[in-house]
């Protein structure tokens, strides 16, 4: 199901290809896009609380072919990381996260300005 006009979800095989190799948390730089072959897949994670439990939410997207994926899972115990959106007012974060097209454009700006990728510590 395509959730954003002009964007397509990575298919199952493409997601497997993205997951192969060095784990993202160990090497958070751009990865090769399995759909278009360009090294431009970027990722962003943030911490949320869902039903009183810490949750890790992530997005990965290709800046070239506009494929993406979103994921939600338990927050790993002991993990910390920087989030360049932490200093943004809550209503602005919520608005951005509610519009993936705007979110990806904003996150691309953060990458281009050197504020992403994030650094992860365990």
Coordinates of C-alpha atoms in Angstrom, one line a residue, residues 5-114:
X5 CA 1.8 10.3 -3.3
X6 CA 4.9 9.9 -5.5
X7 CA 6.5 7.5 -3.0
X8 CA 6.4 3.7 -3.2
X9 CA 7.1 1.1 -0.5
X10 CA 10.2 -1.0 -0.8
X11 CA 9.1 -4.6 -1.7
X12 CA 10.0 -7.6 0.4
X13 CA 13.0 -8.5 -1.7
X14 CA 14.3 -5.0 -1.5
X15 CA 13.9 -4.9 2.3
X16 CA 15.9 -8.1 2.5
X17 CA 18.6 -6.6 0.5
X18 CA 18.7 -3.5 2.7
X19 CA 18.9 -5.7 5.8
X20 CA 21.9 -7.7 4.5
X21 CA 25.4 -6.7 5.4
X22 CA 26.5 -4.5 8.3
X23 CA 23.6 -3.6 10.6
X24 CA 22.4 0.0 10.2
X25 CA 23.0 0.8 13.9
X26 CA 26.7 0.0 13.4
X27 CA 27.1 1.9 10.1
X28 CA 24.3 4.5 9.8
X29 CA 25.5 6.1 6.6
X30 CA 23.8 5.9 3.2
X31 CA 23.2 2.5 1.8
X32 CA 22.9 1.2 -1.8
X33 CA 19.2 1.3 -2.9
X34 CA 18.1 -2.2 -4.1
X35 CA 15.5 -0.6 -6.3
X36 CA 17.5 1.9 -8.3
X37 CA 21.1 1.0 -7.5
X38 CA 22.1 4.5 -6.2
X39 CA 23.9 4.8 -2.8
X40 CA 21.3 7.1 -1.4
X41 CA 19.1 5.2 1.1
X42 CA 19.0 7.2 4.3
X43 CA 17.5 6.3 7.6
X44 CA 16.2 8.1 10.7
X45 CA 15.1 6.7 14.1
X46 CA 13.3 8.3 17.0
X47 CA 12.1 7.1 20.4
X48 CA 8.4 7.2 21.2
X49 CA 6.2 5.8 24.0
X50 CA 3.4 3.6 22.9
X51 CA 1.0 2.3 25.6
X52 CA 3.6 3.2 28.3
X53 CA 6.4 1.3 26.6
X54 CA 9.5 2.8 24.9
X55 CA 9.3 2.2 21.2
X56 CA 11.8 2.7 18.4
X57 CA 10.3 4.1 15.2
X58 CA 12.3 4.3 12.0
X59 CA 12.1 5.4 8.4
X60 CA 14.4 4.5 5.5
X61 CA 14.0 6.2 2.1
X62 CA 15.7 6.5 -1.3
X63 CA 16.2 10.1 -2.3
X64 CA 16.6 9.1 -5.9
X65 CA 13.7 6.7 -6.7
X66 CA 11.4 7.7 -3.7
X67 CA 11.0 4.2 -2.2
X68 CA 10.6 4.0 1.6
X69 CA 9.8 1.9 4.5
X70 CA 8.7 2.5 8.1
X71 CA 9.2 0.3 11.1
X72 CA 8.2 0.1 14.7
X73 CA 9.7 -2.1 17.4
X74 CA 10.8 -2.3 21.0
X75 CA 13.4 0.2 22.2
X76 CA 16.7 -1.7 22.8
X77 CA 17.7 -1.6 26.5
X78 CA 20.7 0.6 27.0
X79 CA 20.7 2.2 23.6
X80 CA 21.1 6.0 23.3
X81 CA 21.4 8.2 20.2
X82 CA 21.2 11.8 19.1
X83 CA 18.0 13.1 17.5
X84 CA 18.2 16.4 15.7
X85 CA 14.5 16.8 16.0
X86 CA 14.6 16.8 19.9
X87 CA 14.9 20.6 20.0
X88 CA 11.9 21.1 17.8
X89 CA 8.5 22.0 19.4
X90 CA 6.3 18.9 20.0
X91 CA 3.5 20.1 17.7
X92 CA 6.0 20.7 14.8
X93 CA 7.5 17.2 15.2
X94 CA 4.0 15.8 15.2
X95 CA 3.0 17.8 12.1
X96 CA 6.1 16.6 10.2
X97 CA 5.8 13.0 11.2
X98 CA 2.1 13.1 10.0
X99 CA 3.2 14.0 6.5
X100 CA 5.9 11.7 5.2
X101 CA 6.6 13.8 2.1
X102 CA 7.4 16.8 4.3
X103 CA 9.3 14.6 6.8
X104 CA 11.6 13.1 4.1
X105 CA 12.3 16.6 2.7
X106 CA 13.2 17.9 6.2
X107 CA 15.3 14.9 7.0
X108 CA 17.1 15.3 3.6
X109 CA 17.9 18.9 4.7
X110 CA 19.4 17.5 7.9
X111 CA 21.5 15.0 6.0
X112 CA 22.7 17.7 3.5
X113 CA 23.6 20.0 6.5
X114 CA 25.5 17.3 8.3

